[in-house]
């Protein structure tokens, strides 16, 4: 009798492992830990509100481009890398060749408040502050 019950329990557990549908697999890749966000995303996926029509390979590419990767983008020349301060240009022969790294080093003083961007190309974007940051 005990062997029969044990076999039934094993069958039920093996069935649950096989029932990983597409939405669960995508959510597992997108959210590493179990959370309310993950379960909510699975529900919305099953309803067809998100990840509809996307193949799982496309979702993998989207997940790889994360916020952490965006913050690690190379911005300043040299070893420092990271974000750039648009209010601290590096000039050679009257032309702007780059920007200093965002943030101040010890005992460094700057004329303007830092206006930080992930890359030098983003320095053309106007900031949101009226008295601070990149205003022109």
Short mmCIF file of C-alpha atoms in Angstrom, two decimals:
data_model
loop_
_atom_site.label_atom_id
_atom_site.label_comp_id
_atom_site.label_asym_id
_atom_site.label_seq_id
_atom_site.Cartn_x
_atom_site.Cartn_y
_atom_site.Cartn_z
CA UNK A 1 0.00 0.00 0.00
CA UNK A 2 2.80 2.42 0.89
CA UNK A 3 4.60 1.71 -2.37
CA UNK A 4 1.46 2.54 -4.35
CA UNK A 5 1.05 5.88 -2.55
CA UNK A 6 4.73 6.67 -3.05
CA UNK A 7 4.43 5.95 -6.80
CA UNK A 8 1.35 8.18 -7.08
CA UNK A 9 3.13 11.05 -5.33
CA UNK A 10 6.16 10.65 -7.64
CA UNK A 11 3.90 10.77 -10.71
CA UNK A 12 2.16 13.93 -9.48
CA UNK A 13 5.49 15.63 -8.78
CA UNK A 14 6.91 14.66 -12.17
CA UNK A 15 3.77 16.02 -13.90
CA UNK A 16 4.20 19.38 -12.15
CA UNK A 17 7.79 19.63 -13.35
CA UNK A 18 6.73 19.01 -16.96
CA UNK A 19 4.06 21.74 -16.88
CA UNK A 20 6.48 24.68 -17.23
CA UNK A 21 4.73 26.69 -19.89
CA UNK A 22 6.19 29.44 -22.06
CA UNK A 23 5.17 32.25 -19.69
CA UNK A 24 6.87 30.62 -16.71
CA UNK A 25 10.10 30.05 -18.66
CA UNK A 26 10.18 33.68 -19.79
CA UNK A 27 9.42 34.95 -16.28
CA UNK A 28 12.19 32.75 -14.85
CA UNK A 29 14.69 34.41 -17.15
CA UNK A 30 13.44 37.92 -16.50
CA UNK A 31 13.03 37.66 -12.70
CA UNK A 32 15.72 35.69 -10.88
CA UNK A 33 13.94 35.36 -7.51
CA UNK A 34 10.32 34.43 -6.84
CA UNK A 35 8.32 37.60 -6.26
CA UNK A 36 4.95 39.22 -6.70
CA UNK A 37 6.27 40.93 -9.84
CA UNK A 38 7.17 37.56 -11.32
CA UNK A 39 3.82 35.94 -10.60
CA UNK A 40 1.99 39.02 -11.87
CA UNK A 41 3.97 38.89 -15.10
CA UNK A 42 3.08 35.21 -15.55
CA UNK A 43 -0.62 35.99 -15.11
CA UNK A 44 -0.46 38.90 -17.58
CA UNK A 45 1.42 36.71 -20.07
CA UNK A 46 -1.18 33.96 -19.87
CA UNK A 47 -3.91 36.53 -20.49
CA UNK A 48 -1.97 37.70 -23.54
CA UNK A 49 -1.19 41.21 -22.30
CA UNK A 50 2.63 40.94 -22.39
CA UNK A 51 5.18 38.92 -24.36
CA UNK A 52 2.51 38.13 -26.94
CA UNK A 53 3.88 37.19 -30.34
CA UNK A 54 7.50 37.29 -29.16
CA UNK A 55 9.62 34.21 -29.47
CA UNK A 56 11.64 33.17 -26.45
CA UNK A 57 14.91 33.96 -28.25
CA UNK A 58 13.80 37.58 -28.69
CA UNK A 59 12.94 37.80 -24.99
CA UNK A 60 16.45 36.59 -24.10
CA UNK A 61 17.94 39.50 -26.05
CA UNK A 62 15.67 42.00 -24.29
CA UNK A 63 16.58 40.62 -20.86
CA UNK A 64 20.33 40.84 -21.58
CA UNK A 65 20.00 44.62 -22.01
CA UNK A 66 19.42 45.41 -18.36
CA UNK A 67 19.75 48.55 -16.31
CA UNK A 68 22.97 47.29 -14.73
CA UNK A 69 24.53 46.93 -18.16
CA UNK A 70 23.32 50.42 -19.09
CA UNK A 71 25.01 51.96 -16.04
CA UNK A 72 28.32 50.20 -16.81
CA UNK A 73 28.57 51.81 -20.24
CA UNK A 74 31.94 53.31 -21.05
CA UNK A 75 31.73 57.07 -21.02
CA UNK A 76 34.99 58.84 -20.24
CA UNK A 77 38.31 58.25 -21.97
CA UNK A 78 41.02 56.42 -20.05
CA UNK A 79 40.84 53.98 -17.19
CA UNK A 80 38.07 55.67 -15.23
CA UNK A 81 35.15 54.83 -17.56
CA UNK A 82 31.62 55.34 -16.26
CA UNK A 83 29.41 58.38 -16.62
CA UNK A 84 30.58 61.79 -17.82
CA UNK A 85 30.05 65.29 -16.41
CA UNK A 86 28.72 67.42 -19.25
CA UNK A 87 29.64 70.62 -17.37
CA UNK A 88 33.35 69.69 -17.27
CA UNK A 89 34.63 69.41 -20.86
CA UNK A 90 38.20 68.48 -21.73
CA UNK A 91 39.47 70.99 -24.30
CA UNK A 92 42.43 70.77 -26.67
CA UNK A 93 43.20 73.60 -29.09
CA UNK A 94 39.86 75.23 -28.29
CA UNK A 95 37.84 72.12 -29.23
CA UNK A 96 36.02 69.79 -26.88
CA UNK A 97 37.65 66.36 -27.07
CA UNK A 98 35.81 64.71 -24.21
CA UNK A 99 34.39 65.16 -20.73
CA UNK A 100 35.69 64.47 -17.24
CA UNK A 101 34.29 61.57 -15.26
CA UNK A 102 31.19 62.31 -13.26
CA UNK A 103 31.76 62.89 -9.58
CA UNK A 104 34.50 64.84 -7.93
CA UNK A 105 37.83 63.55 -6.75
CA UNK A 106 39.24 64.50 -3.37
CA UNK A 107 39.88 68.26 -3.06
CA UNK A 108 38.64 68.93 -6.59
CA UNK A 109 36.53 72.02 -7.20
CA UNK A 110 34.39 72.68 -10.23
CA UNK A 111 32.72 75.87 -11.31
CA UNK A 112 29.35 74.29 -12.12
CA UNK A 113 27.20 71.63 -10.52
CA UNK A 114 27.80 68.27 -12.25
CA UNK A 115 25.45 67.27 -15.04
CA UNK A 116 25.98 63.51 -15.42
CA UNK A 117 25.12 61.44 -18.51
CA UNK A 118 26.01 57.83 -19.44
CA UNK A 119 27.95 58.83 -22.58
CA UNK A 120 29.38 61.99 -24.09
CA UNK A 121 26.83 61.84 -26.91
CA UNK A 122 24.03 62.36 -24.37
CA UNK A 123 25.56 65.71 -23.34
CA UNK A 124 23.62 67.34 -26.15
CA UNK A 125 20.36 66.57 -24.31
CA UNK A 126 19.09 69.40 -22.16
CA UNK A 127 18.79 68.72 -18.44
CA UNK A 128 15.65 69.22 -16.38
CA UNK A 129 17.07 71.74 -13.93
CA UNK A 130 16.71 75.48 -14.50
CA UNK A 131 19.59 76.66 -12.28
CA UNK A 132 21.74 73.51 -12.23
CA UNK A 133 22.90 70.87 -14.71
CA UNK A 134 23.18 71.27 -18.44
CA UNK A 135 20.85 74.15 -19.24
CA UNK A 136 21.77 74.94 -22.84
#
